[in-house]
Structures are given as C-alpha cells and as structure tokens.
Short mmCIF file of C-alpha atoms and ligand atoms in Angstrom, two decimals:
data_model
loop_
_atom_site.label_atom_id
_atom_site.label_comp_id
_atom_site.label_asym_id
_atom_site.label_seq_id
_atom_site.Cartn_x
_atom_site.Cartn_y
_atom_site.Cartn_z
CA MET J 19 -112.12 67.33 40.14
CA LYS J 20 -109.15 69.58 39.47
CA ALA J 21 -108.43 70.56 35.86
CA ILE J 22 -106.03 72.90 34.03
CA THR J 23 -108.05 75.11 31.72
CA TYR J 24 -107.12 77.63 29.05
CA ALA J 25 -108.46 81.01 30.15
CA GLY J 26 -107.31 83.21 27.23
CA LYS J 27 -103.94 84.44 25.89
CA GLU J 28 -101.18 83.45 28.36
CA LYS J 29 -103.75 82.67 31.02
CA LEU J 30 -104.31 79.27 32.56
CA SER J 31 -106.40 78.42 35.56
CA LEU J 32 -106.66 75.46 37.86
CA LYS J 33 -110.39 74.90 38.21
CA GLU J 34 -112.59 72.72 40.34
CA LEU J 35 -115.01 71.08 37.87
CA SER J 36 -117.60 68.36 38.28
CA VAL J 37 -116.54 64.89 37.14
CA PRO J 38 -117.83 64.42 33.55
CA GLN J 39 -121.00 62.35 33.10
CA ILE J 40 -120.49 59.61 30.55
CA THR J 41 -123.04 58.68 27.91
CA ALA J 42 -123.40 55.56 25.72
CA GLY J 43 -120.15 54.56 24.06
CA GLU J 44 -117.98 56.47 26.51
CA ALA J 45 -115.81 55.52 29.44
CA LEU J 46 -114.65 57.54 32.40
CA VAL J 47 -110.88 57.50 32.68
CA LYS J 48 -108.94 58.35 35.83
CA VAL J 49 -106.01 60.20 34.30
CA ASN J 50 -102.60 59.16 35.65
CA TYR J 51 -100.16 61.31 33.69
CA GLY J 52 -100.48 64.04 31.05
CA GLY J 53 -97.63 65.57 29.02
CA ILE J 54 -97.24 69.19 27.91
CA CYS J 55 -96.59 69.54 24.18
CA GLY J 56 -95.69 72.33 21.73
CA THR J 57 -99.34 72.51 20.70
CA ASP J 58 -100.31 73.23 24.32
CA MET J 59 -97.80 76.09 24.20
CA MET J 60 -99.52 77.46 21.08
CA ILE J 61 -102.85 77.32 22.90
CA TYR J 62 -101.28 79.00 25.94
CA ALA J 63 -99.77 81.71 23.71
CA GLY J 64 -103.25 82.38 22.33
CA VAL J 65 -102.20 81.57 18.74
CA HIS J 66 -103.91 78.22 18.28
CA PRO J 67 -106.66 78.73 15.68
CA ARG J 68 -109.16 76.31 17.25
CA ALA J 69 -108.75 76.21 21.05
CA LYS J 70 -111.25 78.33 22.95
CA PRO J 71 -111.25 79.55 26.59
CA SER J 72 -112.46 77.19 29.33
CA LEU J 73 -110.98 74.26 27.39
CA VAL J 74 -109.53 71.54 29.61
CA MET J 75 -106.14 71.16 27.93
CA GLY J 76 -104.02 68.02 27.50
CA HIS J 77 -103.94 65.57 24.59
CA GLU J 78 -100.99 63.37 25.62
CA PHE J 79 -102.32 61.30 28.50
CA SER J 80 -103.01 57.88 29.86
CA GLY J 81 -104.99 56.47 32.74
CA GLU J 82 -107.33 53.73 33.81
CA VAL J 83 -110.97 52.95 33.10
CA ILE J 84 -113.13 53.48 36.16
CA GLU J 85 -116.64 53.60 34.71
CA MET J 86 -118.47 52.68 31.51
CA ASN J 87 -122.10 52.13 30.61
CA SER J 88 -122.14 50.24 27.36
CA GLU J 89 -120.70 47.00 26.11
CA SER J 90 -116.99 47.45 25.73
CA PRO J 91 -113.86 45.37 25.48
CA PHE J 92 -112.59 46.92 28.75
CA LYS J 93 -112.82 46.05 32.40
CA ILE J 94 -112.85 48.51 35.27
CA GLY J 95 -109.22 49.10 36.24
CA ASP J 96 -107.79 48.48 32.77
CA LYS J 97 -104.82 50.72 31.99
CA VAL J 98 -105.43 52.64 28.78
CA ALA J 99 -103.79 54.98 26.29
CA VAL J 100 -105.98 57.66 24.71
CA ASN J 101 -105.84 58.27 20.96
CA PRO J 102 -107.04 61.90 20.92
CA ILE J 103 -108.19 61.98 17.27
CA ARG J 104 -111.91 62.16 16.46
CA TYR J 105 -112.80 62.09 12.77
CA CYS J 106 -116.03 62.45 10.78
CA ASN J 107 -115.80 59.33 8.58
CA LYS J 108 -117.64 61.27 5.83
CA CYS J 109 -115.15 63.63 4.17
CA GLU J 110 -112.91 62.65 1.25
CA PRO J 111 -109.74 61.98 3.34
CA CYS J 112 -111.82 59.81 5.72
CA ARG J 113 -113.38 57.94 2.78
CA LEU J 114 -109.84 57.10 1.68
CA GLY J 115 -108.91 55.93 5.20
CA ASN J 116 -106.79 59.00 5.97
CA TYR J 117 -108.62 59.78 9.22
CA HIS J 118 -105.72 61.81 10.67
CA ILE J 119 -106.21 64.50 8.01
CA CYS J 120 -110.00 64.49 8.30
CA GLU J 121 -111.43 67.82 7.14
CA ASN J 122 -113.53 67.94 10.32
CA LEU J 123 -110.90 66.53 12.66
CA LYS J 124 -111.42 67.15 16.37
CA TYR J 125 -108.64 66.63 18.85
CA ILE J 126 -109.28 65.74 22.47
CA GLY J 127 -107.51 68.47 24.49
CA ILE J 128 -107.70 71.03 21.65
CA ASP J 129 -111.26 71.00 20.30
CA LEU J 130 -112.74 68.76 23.02
CA GLN J 131 -112.17 68.59 26.77
CA GLY J 132 -108.79 66.99 27.43
CA GLY J 133 -106.68 65.17 29.94
CA PHE J 134 -105.08 67.75 32.25
CA ALA J 135 -107.78 66.78 34.73
CA GLU J 136 -108.26 64.09 37.31
CA TYR J 137 -110.96 62.47 35.14
CA ALA J 138 -111.81 62.54 31.44
CA LYS J 139 -114.73 61.04 29.54
CA ILE J 140 -113.46 59.39 26.38
CA PRO J 141 -115.25 57.54 23.57
CA ILE J 142 -114.48 53.85 24.02
CA GLU J 143 -113.24 53.62 20.42
CA ASN J 144 -110.45 56.09 21.32
CA LEU J 145 -109.10 53.88 24.11
CA HIS J 146 -106.37 51.28 23.76
CA ILE J 147 -105.71 48.75 26.47
CA LEU J 148 -102.15 48.64 27.80
CA SER J 149 -100.39 45.66 29.31
CA ASN J 150 -98.65 45.90 32.67
CA LYS J 151 -95.35 46.16 30.78
CA VAL J 152 -96.08 49.81 29.97
CA LYS J 153 -95.19 52.17 32.79
CA GLU J 154 -97.91 54.67 33.72
CA ASP J 155 -95.79 57.77 33.17
CA GLU J 156 -94.22 56.56 29.92
CA ALA J 157 -97.72 55.77 28.59
CA ALA J 158 -98.26 59.54 28.32
CA LEU J 159 -95.55 59.49 25.59
CA ILE J 160 -97.48 57.14 23.30
CA GLU J 161 -99.13 60.04 21.44
CA PRO J 162 -95.85 61.85 20.55
CA LEU J 163 -94.28 58.46 19.78
CA ALA J 164 -97.12 57.83 17.31
CA VAL J 165 -96.24 61.18 15.65
CA ALA J 166 -92.64 59.95 15.28
CA VAL J 167 -93.74 56.57 13.88
CA HIS J 168 -95.99 58.27 11.34
CA THR J 169 -93.28 60.77 10.35
CA VAL J 170 -90.65 58.12 9.64
CA ARG J 171 -93.16 55.88 7.81
CA ARG J 172 -94.33 58.79 5.65
CA SER J 173 -90.78 59.74 4.67
CA LYS J 174 -88.64 58.07 2.02
CA PHE J 175 -86.30 56.80 4.75
CA LYS J 176 -84.66 53.45 3.93
CA VAL J 177 -82.49 51.05 5.91
CA GLY J 178 -78.88 52.26 5.82
CA ASP J 179 -79.78 55.92 5.33
CA THR J 180 -78.08 58.76 7.16
CA VAL J 181 -80.66 61.02 8.68
CA THR J 182 -80.40 64.58 9.99
CA ILE J 183 -82.91 65.89 12.51
CA LEU J 184 -83.13 69.62 13.25
CA GLY J 185 -84.42 70.02 16.82
CA ALA J 186 -83.88 67.66 19.78
CA GLY J 187 -87.23 68.26 21.47
CA PRO J 188 -89.33 65.24 22.42
CA ILE J 189 -90.56 64.82 18.83
CA GLY J 190 -87.09 65.17 17.26
CA ILE J 191 -85.51 62.66 19.66
CA LEU J 192 -88.40 60.20 19.20
CA ILE J 193 -88.00 60.44 15.41
CA GLY J 194 -84.28 59.72 15.93
CA MET J 195 -85.08 56.67 18.05
CA ILE J 196 -87.53 55.30 15.48
CA ALA J 197 -85.06 55.93 12.62
CA LYS J 198 -82.34 54.10 14.57
CA LEU J 199 -84.64 51.17 15.37
CA SER J 200 -85.54 51.07 11.67
CA GLY J 201 -81.93 50.68 10.54
CA ALA J 202 -80.51 54.18 10.05
CA ALA J 203 -76.74 54.11 9.46
CA GLU J 204 -76.39 57.30 11.48
CA VAL J 205 -78.75 59.83 13.01
CA ILE J 206 -77.37 63.36 13.37
CA ILE J 207 -79.47 65.65 15.54
CA SER J 208 -79.01 69.37 16.22
CA ASP J 209 -80.30 71.67 18.91
CA VAL J 210 -79.20 74.78 20.79
CA SER J 211 -79.75 73.20 24.22
CA ASN J 212 -76.87 71.09 25.55
CA TYR J 213 -79.25 69.64 28.15
CA ARG J 214 -81.45 68.19 25.38
CA LEU J 215 -78.48 67.13 23.25
CA GLN J 216 -77.03 65.14 26.15
CA ILE J 217 -80.24 63.12 26.36
CA ALA J 218 -80.20 62.59 22.58
CA GLU J 219 -76.61 61.40 22.83
CA SER J 220 -77.54 58.89 25.53
CA TYR J 221 -79.84 57.26 22.92
CA GLY J 222 -76.92 56.83 20.52
CA LEU J 223 -77.67 59.82 18.30
CA THR J 224 -74.83 61.99 16.93
CA THR J 225 -75.36 65.46 18.37
CA VAL J 226 -74.44 68.95 17.19
CA ASN J 227 -75.04 72.21 19.03
CA SER J 228 -75.68 74.31 15.94
CA GLN J 229 -75.00 77.54 17.84
CA GLU J 230 -71.49 76.35 18.68
CA LYS J 231 -70.57 74.19 15.64
CA ASP J 232 -71.17 74.27 11.89
CA LEU J 233 -73.98 71.74 11.45
CA ILE J 234 -73.80 71.61 7.65
CA GLU J 235 -70.05 71.04 7.72
CA LYS J 236 -70.55 68.13 10.15
CA VAL J 237 -73.33 66.56 8.05
CA LYS J 238 -71.16 66.86 4.93
CA ARG J 239 -68.15 65.36 6.74
CA ILE J 240 -70.15 62.35 7.97
CA THR J 241 -71.70 61.77 4.52
CA GLN J 242 -68.47 62.26 2.53
CA GLY J 243 -69.71 65.54 1.13
CA VAL J 244 -73.03 64.13 -0.11
CA GLY J 245 -75.55 65.38 2.50
CA ALA J 246 -78.19 63.53 4.51
CA ASP J 247 -80.59 61.12 2.76
CA VAL J 248 -83.53 62.51 4.73
CA VAL J 249 -83.75 65.69 6.81
CA PHE J 250 -86.49 66.02 9.42
CA GLU J 251 -87.21 69.66 10.34
CA VAL J 252 -88.52 69.56 13.91
CA ALA J 253 -87.36 72.90 15.38
CA GLY J 254 -89.76 75.20 13.55
CA ASN J 255 -87.89 78.43 12.82
CA GLN J 256 -86.28 80.33 9.94
CA ILE J 257 -82.75 79.15 10.78
CA THR J 258 -83.71 75.48 10.55
CA ALA J 259 -85.92 76.10 7.49
CA ASP J 260 -82.72 77.34 5.78
CA GLN J 261 -80.52 74.56 7.17
CA MET J 262 -82.83 71.81 5.92
CA ILE J 263 -82.04 72.78 2.31
CA SER J 264 -78.27 72.87 2.91
CA ALA J 265 -78.11 69.61 4.90
CA ILE J 266 -79.93 67.41 2.39
CA LYS J 267 -78.31 65.46 -0.48
CA THR J 268 -79.19 66.17 -4.11
CA GLN J 269 -82.62 64.59 -4.83
CA GLY J 270 -83.09 64.03 -1.09
CA GLU J 271 -86.26 64.46 0.88
CA ILE J 272 -86.95 67.12 3.48
CA MET J 273 -89.73 66.15 5.87
CA VAL J 274 -91.25 69.13 7.65
CA VAL J 275 -92.69 68.06 11.00
CA SER J 276 -92.73 71.51 12.64
CA VAL J 277 -95.79 73.65 13.06
CA TYR J 278 -94.39 77.15 12.48
CA LYS J 279 -95.50 79.95 14.75
CA LYS J 280 -94.49 82.32 11.94
CA PRO J 281 -94.45 80.99 8.34
CA PRO J 282 -90.80 80.66 7.17
CA THR J 283 -89.37 81.67 3.82
CA ILE J 284 -88.30 78.63 1.82
CA ASP J 285 -85.75 79.05 -0.97
CA LEU J 286 -87.44 77.13 -3.80
CA ALA J 287 -84.78 78.25 -6.27
CA LYS J 288 -82.13 76.38 -4.27
CA MET J 289 -84.39 73.36 -4.08
CA HIS J 290 -85.04 73.24 -7.81
CA PHE J 291 -81.38 73.09 -8.81
CA ARG J 292 -80.92 69.87 -6.84
CA GLU J 293 -84.37 68.31 -7.43
CA LEU J 294 -85.18 68.27 -3.71
CA SER J 295 -88.49 66.97 -2.40
CA LEU J 296 -90.38 68.72 0.38
CA SER J 297 -92.96 66.73 2.34
CA THR J 298 -95.10 67.46 5.36
CA THR J 299 -96.67 65.25 8.00
CA ARG J 300 -99.52 65.58 10.44
CA CYS J 301 -100.54 63.46 13.45
CA PHE J 302 -100.71 59.69 12.91
CA SER J 303 -102.98 56.93 11.66
CA PRO J 304 -104.77 54.51 14.00
CA LYS J 305 -102.15 51.91 12.97
CA ASP J 306 -99.26 54.25 13.88
CA PHE J 307 -100.79 54.67 17.35
CA GLU J 308 -100.94 50.89 17.76
CA THR J 309 -97.33 50.61 16.55
CA ALA J 310 -96.29 53.17 19.17
CA ILE J 311 -97.97 51.05 21.87
CA LYS J 312 -96.14 47.98 20.56
CA PHE J 313 -92.78 49.76 20.79
CA MET J 314 -93.55 50.65 24.41
CA GLU J 315 -94.62 47.11 25.25
CA GLU J 316 -91.52 45.58 23.69
CA ASP J 317 -89.44 47.68 26.08
CA LYS J 318 -86.66 48.07 23.50
CA ILE J 319 -86.09 51.70 24.38
CA ASP J 320 -85.75 53.40 27.76
CA PHE J 321 -88.36 56.13 27.33
CA SER J 322 -88.01 57.30 30.94
CA LYS J 323 -85.00 59.48 30.07
CA LEU J 324 -87.30 61.66 27.96
CA ILE J 325 -89.34 62.60 31.03
CA SER J 326 -87.54 65.46 32.74
CA HIS J 327 -90.25 66.50 35.20
CA ARG J 328 -93.26 64.94 36.92
CA LEU J 329 -95.23 67.70 38.63
CA PRO J 330 -98.46 67.82 40.63
CA ILE J 331 -101.33 69.59 38.84
CA GLU J 332 -101.05 72.48 41.32
CA SER J 333 -97.64 73.28 39.77
CA PHE J 334 -99.25 73.99 36.39
CA GLN J 335 -97.62 77.43 36.07
CA GLU J 336 -94.18 75.98 36.71
CA GLY J 337 -94.82 73.18 34.20
CA PHE J 338 -95.74 75.59 31.41
CA GLN J 339 -92.84 77.88 32.30
CA LEU J 340 -90.37 74.98 32.07
CA VAL J 341 -91.64 74.09 28.59
CA LYS J 342 -91.63 77.74 27.50
CA GLU J 343 -87.96 78.12 28.45
CA SER J 344 -87.33 74.60 27.04
CA GLY J 345 -83.51 74.57 27.46
CA ASN J 346 -83.52 72.71 30.80
CA SER J 347 -86.45 70.37 30.41
CA LEU J 348 -87.65 67.77 27.95
CA LYS J 349 -91.06 66.12 28.47
CA VAL J 350 -92.85 67.68 31.41
CA LEU J 351 -95.66 65.55 32.84
CA PHE J 352 -98.43 66.33 35.28
CA ALA J 353 -99.14 63.52 37.73
CA LEU J 354 -102.90 63.52 38.29
N1 LIG X 413 -96.58 67.18 12.45
C1 LIG X 413 -97.20 66.92 13.57
O1 LIG X 413 -98.23 66.26 13.60
C2 LIG X 413 -96.64 67.41 14.86
C3 LIG X 413 -96.96 66.78 16.07
C4 LIG X 413 -96.37 67.25 17.25
C5 LIG X 413 -95.51 68.32 17.22
N2 LIG X 413 -95.25 68.94 16.01
C6 LIG X 413 -94.32 70.07 15.91
O2 LIG X 413 -93.00 69.55 15.93
C7 LIG X 413 -92.13 70.51 16.48
C8 LIG X 413 -91.32 69.89 17.60
O3 LIG X 413 -92.14 69.48 18.67
P1 LIG X 413 -91.51 69.30 20.13
O4 LIG X 413 -92.62 68.95 21.04
O5 LIG X 413 -90.32 68.41 20.07
O6 LIG X 413 -91.10 70.84 20.38
P2 LIG X 413 -89.89 71.53 21.16
O7 LIG X 413 -90.16 72.97 21.11
O8 LIG X 413 -89.71 70.85 22.48
O9 LIG X 413 -88.59 71.18 20.27
C9 LIG X 413 -88.02 72.04 19.35
C10 LIG X 413 -86.53 72.03 19.59
O10 LIG X 413 -85.89 72.80 18.58
C11 LIG X 413 -84.79 73.41 19.19
N3 LIG X 413 -84.27 74.50 18.37
C12 LIG X 413 -84.60 75.81 18.36
N4 LIG X 413 -83.84 76.48 17.48
C13 LIG X 413 -83.01 75.58 16.92
C14 LIG X 413 -82.00 75.66 15.93
N5 LIG X 413 -81.69 76.81 15.35
N6 LIG X 413 -81.35 74.54 15.59
C15 LIG X 413 -81.67 73.35 16.17
N7 LIG X 413 -82.62 73.21 17.10
C16 LIG X 413 -83.29 74.31 17.47
C17 LIG X 413 -85.30 73.86 20.55
O11 LIG X 413 -84.23 74.10 21.46
C18 LIG X 413 -86.12 72.63 20.94
O12 LIG X 413 -85.37 71.69 21.68
C19 LIG X 413 -93.01 71.68 16.93
O13 LIG X 413 -93.01 72.67 15.91
C20 LIG X 413 -94.37 71.04 17.06
O14 LIG X 413 -95.41 71.98 16.90
C21 LIG X 413 -95.78 68.51 14.86
ZN1 LIG X 414 -98.82 66.87 21.19
ZN1 LIG X 415 -113.45 63.24 7.91
#
C-alpha cells in the first residue's frame, strides 16, 4: 500500500509498505480521506517532540472496515470515524476519566502509525460507526470538530455571549460554528487571509482582517466598549497572544487553543488589573468525539465549504505546501 511517511526535518516520502496485519481487538480500515492539520506541519517541520522518522502520518481520517478478527460491533463495509487517542487507563487523569490528558497518551498518526495510507489497523474501541448521512470526505473533519466541541464546552461560554476568535483556520472556524450553534449573540473572527475570512463569513461569522483593520476597535464597537465575553486564541503567535488580552472584557475568559511553535510572552500585569482568566484546552473527550459525529449526522452545517482541496496521495508535496502557505487553502484532504 502507499503511505506518506515522515522522513526527518522537512522530509516526507511516499512509501510502498505492506498492508498492516491485524491482531485481536483490531480492525483493518480502508482509509477514504485524511486531512492535514497544524500538528502534521509541526511534525513536518521537525519540531514535534514525539514524532519519529518512518512514522505514517495522519490523525484526521475516516474509512471503512474491511477486515477484523475478533467479536466486534462492526460489519465489513461499515463506514467509520477514527478517534486517534489511545490512553493508559492507569494514570491519575485517566483514573478521573480525563483520558484526553492521559500522562501516557498516544496519538494515532503521531506516536502510532496513522492514516495517510491506503490501509490502517485500528483498535476496534477507537472506531465509531457512521451512518450514510455522513459524507466520506467530511468524515475526515470529525476529529478537528471534536477539538472545537471540547474547546467551547471547556470555556465559560454562555448563550447570548459575544465571542472573539483569533485565527480563521479550520479549528477557529469550527469553534465559531459550534459557538453559533450554541447560541452566541455574535462571533467575531480575525485572520490575515481574506480567502479564509470569506469562508468564515459564509458561515455567518463577523470577520476582520486584522492586518487591514483595527480588530480591538471593532470588538469594542460591537460590544459597546465592554470587550468580548470569551476570546479563543487559535492563531498561535505573539500578535494574537497580545490581542487576546485587549479584546476580552474585564473578568472575561481567554481560552488558548493554539499550540505555539515559539512560547509567547503573556502580559500578566495587564491581566491582573482586570481579573482575567486564562484557560487552555487539549484534544477532546470520548463524549466530545461522539458529539462531533452527531453534529455531522444532523447535517445542520455545510462542512464541505471547509474542504478546499482533495488531492491524490501522490500529490503529498503539494498538499503540505498548500497548508504551509495557508493563505489560499483551508482543509486539505488526501483521497486514498
Ligand atoms: N488544543 C488542541 O487540542 C488543538 C487541536 C488542534 C489544533 N490546535 C492548534 O490550534 C491552532 C489552529 O489550528 P488550525 O489547524 O486552524 O491552524 P491554522 O494554521 O490553519 O490556523 C491559524 C490561522 O491563524 C491565522 N493567523 C496568523 N496570524 C494571525 C493574526 N495575527 N491574526 C489573526 N489570525 C492570524 C492564519 O492565517 C491561519 O488562518 C494551531 O496552533 C494548532 O496547533 C490545538
Ligand atoms: Zn489535528
Ligand atoms: Zn493515562
């Protein structure tokens, strides 16, 4: 089978590998679509602390079950989403049910062989059956949608709140969609890419190109000078780490979603004077993943607009280049 593997800093290779042999409790999945994510870019850049060369990348993917050798709730041909989180069930976070922050967490596509391959062997407990209502390509967005569900649930967001999101990448827009579905009065989202902002606008979000307009002034104008109830920082740089403190209302909550390539400086003195809260979020719980599937099945949102490119696996270099440049793409999928 063909697979995209990490071959070292800024090196990827398309390899011909043997189809994985499944063991008890596993299923063989024919992968249909796999999405490139910011974490894949960190691996590609050689700065991910855990990924090692010869890894088959890809943690946002879906497919269908084609083989299994133990009792399972699936049938051959079932369409499935893959929850990529493996946890130890022994550490303190696991004992408290917080599997997504397991101290020994392993992620399929980061620590374990992933889904940028024609086939992947996956533990049956990590598979979720999908109804025919979920489109094969959109199913690859369930994992980032679960991140958005978890982020909004973890925040202090309440119905009627005005939310500001810094960064209109796939995660930022998905957070905006979940906040809107959950009763946000207004969702303001910033980016420096007009291409991405146009897509955000088509979902009913209020957009600001923060390179062209004063974001803070706009947030203040919309909130009658008060500031946003919740700010989600989803762009991951020093500029947005500064803006998050200026855009939030007094006693408001900043939710940091970004994984920073370089740790930002955060002005705690400014935060103290207005009793601001700073929270972080990581991955999603099993329930959040199921909620994401439900949102897809209910077909309330047109997720297809988030998919900017569907490329064959042979175009792996082009796919990664598109995501690296980011301004003229959104979610880039490999069709496998
Ligand atoms: N917490 C988690 O579990 C989790 C999960 C997935 C992704 N992430 C992180 O979330 C972040 C977003 O993920 P993504 O896949 O959407 O990434 P992305 O890179 O596609 O999106 C980031 C966006 O920020 C924009 N941006 C850059 N500078 C800006 C500025 N000054 N103002 C406004 N926008 C600006 C970029 O143009 C881009 O559209 C990344 O840091 C990623 O690592 C976290
Ligand atoms: Zn991801
Ligand atoms: Zn654990």
